[in-house]
CSV table of C-alpha atoms and ligand atoms in Angstrom, one decimal:
chain,number,residue,atom,x,y,z
A,1255,MET,CA,166.2,-123.2,-172.0
A,1256,PRO,CA,162.8,-124.1,-173.3
A,1257,VAL,CA,162.7,-125.7,-176.7
A,1258,GLY,CA,160.8,-123.7,-179.4
A,1259,MET,CA,160.7,-120.4,-177.4
A,1260,THR,CA,159.9,-117.9,-180.1
A,1261,LEU,CA,160.7,-114.2,-179.7
A,1262,THR,CA,157.0,-113.4,-179.8
A,1263,LYS,CA,156.2,-115.8,-177.0
A,1264,PHE,CA,159.2,-114.5,-175.0
A,1265,LEU,CA,158.0,-110.9,-175.4
A,1266,HIS,CA,154.5,-111.8,-174.2
A,1267,GLU,CA,155.9,-113.6,-171.2
A,1268,GLU,CA,158.1,-110.5,-170.4
A,1269,GLN,CA,155.0,-108.3,-170.7
A,1270,ARG,CA,153.1,-110.5,-168.3
A,1271,ARG,CA,155.6,-109.6,-165.6
A,1272,TYR,CA,154.3,-106.0,-165.8
A,1273,PRO,CA,150.5,-106.3,-165.3
A,1274,SER,CA,150.1,-102.5,-165.7
A,1275,SER,CA,151.7,-102.6,-169.2
A,1276,SER,CA,149.4,-101.5,-172.1
A,1277,GLY,CA,151.1,-103.9,-174.5
A,1278,SER,CA,152.2,-101.0,-176.7
A,1279,PHE,CA,155.9,-101.8,-176.3
A,1280,THR,CA,155.3,-105.4,-177.2
A,1281,ALA,CA,153.3,-104.4,-180.3
A,1282,LEU,CA,156.0,-101.9,-181.3
A,1283,PHE,CA,158.7,-104.6,-180.9
A,1284,SER,CA,156.6,-107.0,-183.0
A,1285,ASP,CA,156.6,-104.5,-185.9
A,1286,LEU,CA,160.4,-104.2,-185.5
A,1287,VAL,CA,160.7,-108.0,-185.8
A,1288,ILE,CA,158.8,-107.8,-189.1
A,1289,ALA,CA,161.2,-105.1,-190.3
A,1290,ALA,CA,164.1,-107.3,-189.2
A,1291,LYS,CA,162.8,-110.3,-191.2
A,1292,ILE,CA,162.2,-108.2,-194.3
A,1293,ILE,CA,165.7,-106.6,-194.2
A,1294,SER,CA,167.3,-110.0,-193.5
A,1295,SER,CA,165.7,-111.4,-196.6
A,1296,GLN,CA,166.9,-108.4,-198.7
A,1297,VAL,CA,170.4,-108.8,-197.3
A,1298,ARG,CA,170.4,-112.5,-198.0
A,1299,ARG,CA,169.6,-111.8,-201.7
A,1300,ALA,CA,172.2,-109.1,-202.0
A,1301,GLY,CA,174.1,-109.8,-205.3
A,1302,LEU,CA,170.9,-110.6,-207.1
A,1303,GLY,CA,168.4,-108.2,-208.6
A,1304,GLY,CA,170.9,-105.3,-208.9
A,1305,ILE,CA,170.8,-104.2,-205.2
A,1306,LEU,CA,174.5,-104.1,-204.7
A,1307,GLY,CA,176.6,-101.0,-205.1
A,1308,ALA,CA,176.4,-97.3,-204.4
A,1309,ALA,CA,173.2,-95.3,-204.5
A,1310,GLY,CA,175.0,-92.3,-205.9
A,1311,THR,CA,174.3,-90.0,-202.9
A,1312,GLN,CA,176.0,-89.0,-199.7
A,1313,ASN,CA,174.5,-89.1,-196.3
A,1314,VAL,CA,174.6,-86.4,-193.6
A,1315,HIS,CA,178.0,-87.7,-192.4
A,1316,GLY,CA,179.4,-87.2,-195.9
A,1317,GLU,CA,179.6,-91.0,-196.5
A,1318,GLU,CA,178.6,-92.7,-199.7
A,1319,VAL,CA,175.2,-94.3,-199.4
A,1320,GLN,CA,174.8,-97.9,-200.6
A,1321,LYS,CA,171.6,-99.1,-202.4
A,1322,LEU,CA,171.1,-101.6,-199.6
A,1323,ASP,CA,171.4,-98.8,-196.9
A,1324,GLU,CA,168.5,-97.0,-198.7
A,1325,LEU,CA,166.5,-100.2,-199.0
A,1326,ALA,CA,167.0,-101.1,-195.3
A,1327,ASN,CA,166.2,-97.5,-194.3
A,1328,ASP,CA,162.9,-97.4,-196.3
A,1329,THR,CA,161.9,-100.8,-195.2
A,1330,PHE,CA,162.4,-99.9,-191.5
A,1331,ILE,CA,160.4,-96.7,-191.8
A,1332,ARG,CA,157.6,-98.2,-193.9
A,1333,THR,CA,157.2,-101.2,-191.5
A,1334,MET,CA,157.3,-99.1,-188.3
A,1335,GLU,CA,155.4,-95.9,-189.2
A,1336,HIS,CA,151.8,-97.1,-189.2
A,1337,GLY,CA,151.8,-99.3,-186.1
A,1338,GLY,CA,150.5,-96.5,-183.9
A,1339,HIS,CA,153.3,-96.9,-181.2
A,1340,LEU,CA,155.8,-94.4,-182.4
A,1341,SER,CA,155.6,-90.6,-182.5
A,1342,ALA,CA,158.8,-90.1,-184.6
A,1343,MET,CA,162.0,-91.8,-185.7
A,1344,ALA,CA,165.6,-90.8,-186.5
A,1345,SER,CA,167.9,-92.6,-188.9
A,1346,GLU,CA,171.6,-92.4,-189.3
A,1347,GLU,CA,170.9,-92.0,-193.0
A,1348,MET,CA,168.6,-89.0,-192.7
A,1349,ASP,CA,169.3,-85.4,-191.9
A,1350,ASP,CA,166.2,-84.7,-189.8
A,1351,ILE,CA,163.8,-86.6,-187.6
A,1352,ILE,CA,161.1,-88.5,-189.4
A,1353,HIS,CA,157.6,-87.5,-188.2
A,1354,VAL,CA,154.9,-90.2,-188.3
A,1355,ASP,CA,152.5,-89.3,-191.1
A,1356,SER,CA,149.4,-87.5,-189.8
A,1357,LYS,CA,147.2,-90.2,-191.4
A,1358,TYR,CA,148.6,-92.8,-188.9
A,1359,PRO,CA,148.0,-92.8,-185.1
A,1360,LYS,CA,150.9,-91.6,-182.9
A,1361,GLY,CA,152.3,-93.5,-179.9
A,1362,ASN,CA,154.4,-93.1,-176.8
A,1363,TYR,CA,157.8,-94.0,-178.2
A,1364,VAL,CA,160.6,-92.7,-180.5
A,1365,ILE,CA,163.1,-95.0,-182.2
A,1366,MET,CA,166.6,-94.2,-183.5
A,1367,PHE,CA,168.3,-96.6,-185.9
A,1368,ASP,CA,171.3,-97.4,-188.0
A,1369,PRO,CA,169.5,-99.2,-190.9
A,1370,LEU,CA,172.6,-101.0,-192.1
A,1371,ASP,CA,175.8,-100.9,-190.1
A,1372,GLY,CA,178.9,-101.9,-191.9
A,1373,SER,CA,178.1,-100.5,-195.3
A,1374,SER,CA,181.6,-100.9,-196.7
A,1375,ASN,CA,181.2,-104.7,-196.2
A,1376,ILE,CA,177.9,-105.1,-198.1
A,1377,ASP,CA,179.4,-105.6,-201.5
A,1378,VAL,CA,181.9,-108.2,-200.3
A,1379,ASN,CA,179.5,-110.4,-198.5
A,1380,ILE,CA,180.7,-109.8,-194.9
A,1381,SER,CA,178.4,-109.5,-191.9
A,1382,VAL,CA,176.3,-106.3,-191.5
A,1383,GLY,CA,173.5,-105.4,-189.1
A,1384,THR,CA,170.7,-103.1,-188.1
A,1385,ILE,CA,171.1,-101.3,-184.7
A,1386,PHE,CA,168.2,-99.6,-182.8
A,1387,SER,CA,167.5,-97.6,-179.7
A,1388,ILE,CA,164.0,-96.9,-178.2
A,1389,LEU,CA,163.1,-94.0,-175.9
A,1390,LYS,CA,159.8,-92.9,-174.3
A,1391,ALA,CA,158.6,-89.8,-176.2
A,1392,GLY,CA,158.2,-86.6,-174.3
A,1393,LYS,CA,154.8,-85.6,-173.0
A,1394,GLY,CA,154.5,-82.5,-175.2
A,1395,SER,CA,152.1,-82.4,-178.2
A,1396,GLU,CA,154.6,-82.1,-181.0
A,1397,VAL,CA,157.7,-84.3,-181.1
A,1398,THR,CA,160.9,-82.4,-181.7
A,1399,VAL,CA,164.6,-83.3,-182.0
A,1400,LYS,CA,164.8,-82.6,-178.2
A,1401,ASP,CA,162.9,-85.8,-177.6
A,1402,PHE,CA,165.9,-87.7,-179.1
A,1403,LEU,CA,168.7,-85.8,-177.3
A,1404,LYS,CA,168.6,-87.9,-174.2
A,1405,PRO,CA,171.5,-89.6,-172.5
A,1406,GLY,CA,171.7,-93.3,-173.1
A,1407,VAL,CA,170.7,-94.2,-169.6
A,1408,GLU,CA,167.2,-93.2,-170.6
A,1409,GLN,CA,166.8,-95.9,-173.3
A,1410,VAL,CA,164.0,-98.3,-172.6
A,1411,CYS,CA,165.2,-100.8,-175.1
A,1412,ALA,CA,168.2,-101.3,-177.4
A,1413,GLY,CA,169.2,-104.0,-179.8
A,1414,TYR,CA,170.6,-105.1,-183.1
A,1415,ILE,CA,169.9,-107.6,-185.9
A,1416,LEU,CA,173.1,-109.2,-187.2
A,1417,TYR,CA,173.0,-110.6,-190.7
A,1418,GLY,CA,175.9,-113.0,-190.2
A,1419,SER,CA,176.3,-116.7,-190.8
A,1420,SER,CA,172.8,-116.7,-189.4
A,1421,THR,CA,170.5,-113.8,-188.7
A,1422,MET,CA,170.3,-113.0,-185.0
A,1423,LEU,CA,168.4,-110.4,-183.0
A,1424,VAL,CA,169.9,-109.4,-179.7
A,1425,TYR,CA,168.2,-107.0,-177.3
A,1426,THR,CA,167.8,-105.6,-173.8
A,1427,THR,CA,165.0,-103.8,-172.0
A,1428,GLY,CA,167.2,-103.4,-168.9
A,1429,HIS,CA,166.5,-107.0,-167.7
A,1430,GLY,CA,169.5,-108.8,-169.2
A,1431,VAL,CA,170.5,-109.4,-172.8
A,1432,HIS,CA,168.8,-112.1,-174.9
A,1433,GLY,CA,169.7,-113.4,-178.3
A,1434,PHE,CA,167.4,-115.0,-180.9
A,1435,THR,CA,168.3,-116.8,-184.1
A,1436,LEU,CA,166.1,-116.7,-187.2
A,1437,ASP,CA,165.1,-120.1,-188.5
A,1438,PRO,CA,164.6,-119.2,-192.1
A,1439,SER,CA,162.7,-122.3,-192.9
A,1440,VAL,CA,160.0,-121.4,-190.3
A,1441,GLY,CA,160.4,-117.6,-190.5
A,1442,GLU,CA,160.6,-117.2,-186.7
A,1443,PHE,CA,163.3,-116.0,-184.3
A,1444,PHE,CA,163.9,-118.6,-181.6
A,1445,LEU,CA,165.7,-118.0,-178.2
A,1446,SER,CA,169.2,-119.3,-178.7
A,1447,HIS,CA,171.3,-117.2,-176.3
A,1448,GLU,CA,169.4,-116.6,-173.0
A,1449,ASN,CA,170.9,-114.0,-170.6
A,1450,ILE,CA,174.1,-113.3,-172.4
A,1451,ARG,CA,177.1,-112.4,-170.1
A,1452,ILE,CA,180.3,-111.0,-171.5
A,1453,PRO,CA,183.4,-112.5,-170.0
A,1454,GLU,CA,185.0,-110.2,-167.4
A,1455,LYS,CA,188.2,-110.1,-169.5
A,1456,GLY,CA,188.8,-111.4,-173.0
A,1457,LYS,CA,191.6,-112.2,-175.5
A,1458,ILE,CA,190.4,-110.0,-178.3
A,1459,PHE,CA,191.3,-106.4,-179.2
A,1460,SER,CA,189.6,-104.7,-182.1
A,1461,ILE,CA,190.8,-101.5,-183.6
A,1462,ASN,CA,191.5,-100.1,-187.1
A,1463,GLU,CA,195.3,-100.1,-187.0
A,1464,GLY,CA,195.4,-98.2,-190.3
A,1465,ASN,CA,194.7,-95.2,-188.2
A,1466,SER,CA,197.7,-95.7,-185.9
A,1467,ARG,CA,199.5,-92.7,-187.5
A,1468,HIS,CA,196.7,-90.5,-186.2
A,1469,TRP,CA,196.5,-92.1,-182.7
A,1470,LEU,CA,196.9,-90.1,-179.5
A,1471,PRO,CA,199.4,-91.4,-176.9
A,1472,GLY,CA,196.8,-93.1,-174.8
A,1473,THR,CA,195.7,-95.4,-177.7
A,1474,SER,CA,199.3,-96.0,-178.9
A,1475,SER,CA,200.5,-97.1,-175.4
A,1476,TYR,CA,197.5,-99.3,-174.8
A,1477,ILE,CA,197.9,-101.1,-178.1
A,1478,GLU,CA,201.6,-101.5,-177.5
A,1479,LYS,CA,200.8,-103.1,-174.2
A,1480,VAL,CA,198.3,-105.6,-175.6
A,1481,LYS,CA,200.8,-106.6,-178.3
A,1482,SER,CA,203.8,-106.9,-175.9
A,1483,ASN,CA,205.4,-110.1,-174.6
A,1484,GLY,CA,203.3,-111.8,-172.0
A,1485,SER,CA,200.0,-110.4,-173.4
A,1486,GLU,CA,197.6,-113.1,-174.5
A,1487,LYS,CA,195.6,-110.7,-176.7
A,1488,THR,CA,194.9,-111.3,-180.4
A,1489,ALA,CA,193.5,-108.9,-183.0
A,1490,ARG,CA,190.1,-109.3,-184.7
A,1491,TYR,CA,188.5,-106.4,-186.8
A,1492,VAL,CA,185.7,-106.9,-189.2
A,1493,GLY,CA,184.9,-103.3,-189.9
A,1494,SER,CA,181.2,-103.7,-189.2
A,1495,LEU,CA,180.8,-102.4,-185.6
A,1496,VAL,CA,177.8,-104.7,-185.0
A,1497,ALA,CA,179.8,-107.8,-186.0
A,1498,ASP,CA,182.9,-106.8,-184.1
A,1499,PHE,CA,180.7,-106.0,-181.1
A,1500,HIS,CA,178.7,-109.3,-181.2
A,1501,ARG,CA,181.9,-111.4,-181.4
A,1502,ASN,CA,183.4,-109.6,-178.4
A,1503,LEU,CA,180.1,-109.8,-176.5
A,1504,LEU,CA,180.2,-113.6,-176.8
A,1505,ARG,CA,184.0,-114.2,-176.6
A,1506,GLY,CA,185.2,-111.3,-174.5
A,1507,GLY,CA,187.5,-108.5,-175.4
A,1508,VAL,CA,187.6,-104.8,-176.2
A,1509,PHE,CA,186.6,-102.8,-179.3
A,1510,LEU,CA,188.1,-99.3,-179.7
A,1511,TYR,CA,187.3,-96.4,-182.0
A,1512,PRO,CA,189.0,-93.6,-180.1
A,1513,ALA,CA,189.3,-89.9,-180.7
A,1514,ASP,CA,192.4,-89.3,-182.7
A,1515,LYS,CA,194.3,-86.5,-184.4
A,1516,LYS,CA,192.1,-86.9,-187.5
A,1517,SER,CA,188.7,-87.6,-185.9
A,1518,HIS,CA,188.6,-85.5,-182.8
A,1519,LYS,CA,185.3,-87.0,-181.7
A,1520,GLY,CA,185.9,-90.5,-183.0
A,1521,LYS,CA,183.9,-91.8,-185.9
A,1522,LEU,CA,180.9,-93.7,-184.5
A,1523,ARG,CA,177.5,-92.1,-183.9
A,1524,LEU,CA,176.4,-91.7,-180.3
A,1525,LEU,CA,172.7,-92.1,-180.8
A,1526,TYR,CA,172.6,-94.8,-183.4
A,1527,GLU,CA,175.6,-96.9,-182.6
A,1528,ALA,CA,177.4,-96.2,-179.3
A,1529,ASN,CA,174.3,-95.8,-177.0
A,1530,PRO,CA,172.4,-98.9,-177.9
A,1531,LEU,CA,175.5,-101.1,-177.8
A,1532,SER,CA,176.6,-99.5,-174.5
A,1533,PHE,CA,173.2,-100.3,-173.0
A,1534,ILE,CA,173.6,-103.9,-174.1
A,1535,VAL,CA,177.1,-104.3,-173.0
A,1536,GLU,CA,176.4,-103.0,-169.5
A,1537,GLN,CA,173.4,-105.3,-169.2
A,1538,ALA,CA,175.7,-108.2,-170.1
A,1539,GLY,CA,178.2,-107.2,-167.4
A,1540,GLY,CA,180.6,-105.2,-169.5
A,1541,ALA,CA,181.4,-101.5,-169.9
A,1542,ALA,CA,181.5,-98.7,-172.4
A,1543,SER,CA,183.5,-95.4,-172.2
A,1544,THR,CA,184.4,-92.5,-174.3
A,1545,GLY,CA,187.8,-92.6,-172.6
A,1546,ASP,CA,186.7,-89.7,-170.4
A,1547,GLU,CA,183.3,-90.8,-169.2
A,1548,ARG,CA,180.7,-93.5,-169.3
A,1549,VAL,CA,179.0,-93.4,-172.7
A,1550,LEU,CA,175.5,-93.8,-171.3
A,1551,ASP,CA,175.9,-90.5,-169.3
A,1552,VAL,CA,176.8,-88.3,-172.3
A,1553,VAL,CA,174.1,-85.7,-172.9
A,1554,PRO,CA,173.8,-85.4,-176.7
A,1555,GLY,CA,173.9,-81.9,-178.2
A,1556,GLU,CA,172.9,-83.0,-181.7
A,1557,LEU,CA,171.2,-85.9,-183.6
A,1558,HIS,CA,174.2,-87.1,-185.5
A,1559,GLN,CA,176.9,-86.5,-182.9
A,1560,ARG,CA,180.0,-88.6,-183.0
A,1561,THR,CA,181.6,-90.2,-180.0
A,1562,PRO,CA,184.9,-92.0,-179.2
A,1563,LEU,CA,184.1,-95.5,-178.1
A,1564,ILE,CA,185.9,-98.1,-175.9
A,1565,ILE,CA,183.5,-101.0,-175.4
A,1566,GLY,CA,183.6,-104.6,-174.2
A,1567,SER,CA,184.7,-106.7,-171.2
A,1568,LYS,CA,184.8,-104.7,-168.0
A,1569,ALA,CA,188.4,-105.3,-167.0
A,1570,ASP,CA,189.6,-104.7,-170.6
A,1571,VAL,CA,187.7,-101.4,-170.9
A,1572,GLU,CA,189.0,-100.3,-167.5
A,1573,GLU,CA,192.6,-101.0,-168.6
A,1574,ALA,CA,192.2,-99.2,-171.9
A,1575,VAL,CA,190.6,-96.2,-170.2
A,1576,SER,CA,193.4,-96.1,-167.6
A,1577,PHE,CA,196.0,-95.8,-170.4
A,1578,TRP,CA,193.9,-93.1,-172.0
A,1579,LYS,CA,193.6,-91.1,-168.8
A,1580,THR,CA,197.3,-91.5,-167.8
A,1581,ALA,CA,198.4,-90.3,-171.2
A,1582,SER,CA,196.1,-87.3,-171.2
A,1583,VAL,CA,197.3,-85.8,-167.9
B,2748,AHG,P1,178.1,-97.4,-191.2
B,2748,AHG,O1,178.3,-98.5,-192.2
B,2748,AHG,O2,176.8,-97.5,-190.5
B,2748,AHG,O3,178.4,-96.0,-191.7
B,2748,AHG,O4,179.1,-97.7,-190.0
B,2748,AHG,C1,180.5,-98.0,-190.3
B,2748,AHG,C2,181.2,-97.9,-189.0
B,2748,AHG,C3,181.2,-99.2,-188.2
B,2748,AHG,O5,180.3,-100.2,-188.6
B,2748,AHG,C4,182.6,-99.7,-188.2
B,2748,AHG,O6,183.0,-100.1,-186.9
B,2748,AHG,C5,183.4,-98.5,-188.6
B,2748,AHG,O7,182.6,-97.7,-189.4
B,2748,AHG,C6,184.6,-98.9,-189.4
B,2748,AHG,O8,185.3,-97.8,-189.7
B,2748,AHG,P2,186.8,-97.8,-190.3
B,2748,AHG,O9,186.5,-98.3,-191.7
B,2748,AHG,O10,187.2,-96.4,-190.2
B,2748,AHG,O11,187.6,-98.8,-189.5
B,2749,MN,MN1,176.9,-97.8,-188.5
B,2750,MN,MN1,174.8,-97.3,-191.4
C-alpha cells in the first residue's frame, strides 16, 4: 500500500482508469468528503455546546429525532446541494425528496443518505455513522421520487463514514471496497484498508435478543444453533448498524434484523441502510438477504420502505437464510 495515499488522490487515480469520465462523480464525491469531515468534527464535539439530546420532533418513521441527527442532516444537504452534480437527494430524516434549489446547477446523480445512523447511541458516546447510496438520475427533465425507487443493483456508489475510535470512510463503486482513515491533525482521509475482503465465515453473530419474544421460528432456530454446543460463535451487538456492520466486515460474521411478529418488514430502511451496506458486503465477497431474496434485487415501492436484513459473511448468511426458509415452508 503506498504511504500517504489520500482519498482525493485515490479518487483521481480511479477516474483516470475511465478516460471518458467527465469527472462529475469525482467532484460529487469530493463534496461528500467535505460533508464527512464537517459531520465528524461535530460528532467529535458532541457533549459540548448543547448539541446532545432530543430535538423535540419525530421523523417520518415515528422515531425521536436527536439534535445531532438534524445537524448532520442539514450539514449534508448544505454541503452537497450547490456542487452542480446532484439533481435531488433523499434523507432518512425527511418525508419527501429534496430538490436542488433552482439557483444552483443540477447534475446527473441522486444521493440517498442516513445522516446519523445509531441515534440512540449519540448521547452515550458510542460509535455512530453516516450511510450513503448514489444512483444515476433518470433522463427526464424533472426528478421525481421514481428516480430513487431503483433496486440496489443499480447503485453506482455506496459507502459510510464511521465515527468510531477513529473516523473512517468506506466505499465501493463496484470495483472492490476501500477504507480510509481520517488523520485529524492533517484533515485528510488516508488509505488504510485497501480492497477489504470479508472472511467467508466468521465467529460473530449480531442480533437484538431483546426481540426474541417476537421472533419467527426461522430466527429462533438459527440463534439456538449458533449458541449450541460445538458452535464457535460469539455475540456482539452495538445497536448502531454501521458499527455492527463494519466490525463484521473486518472480522467476519452475520448481522440480523429479521422480520418478526412485531415488525413484519423488519426495522431497517431499504434505501438508506440495507442497499448501500449490501452493495459493500457483496463487493467484499459477502452476502445480504431479506431471508427470502437478495437485498439488491428488491424493487422498492416507497422511499422509506423497511426491509428485513441478514448481512455478512457468505457462508453465515447462507446458513441463516437456510434456517429461515426451512422454517417458513
Ligand atoms: P437510526 O439511528 O438511523 O434510526 O438507525 C437505528 C437502527 C440501526 O442503526 C440499528 O442497527 C438498529 O436501529 C437498532 O435497533 P434496535 O434498537 O431495535 O436493536
Ligand atoms: Mn440508521
Ligand atoms: Mn438515522
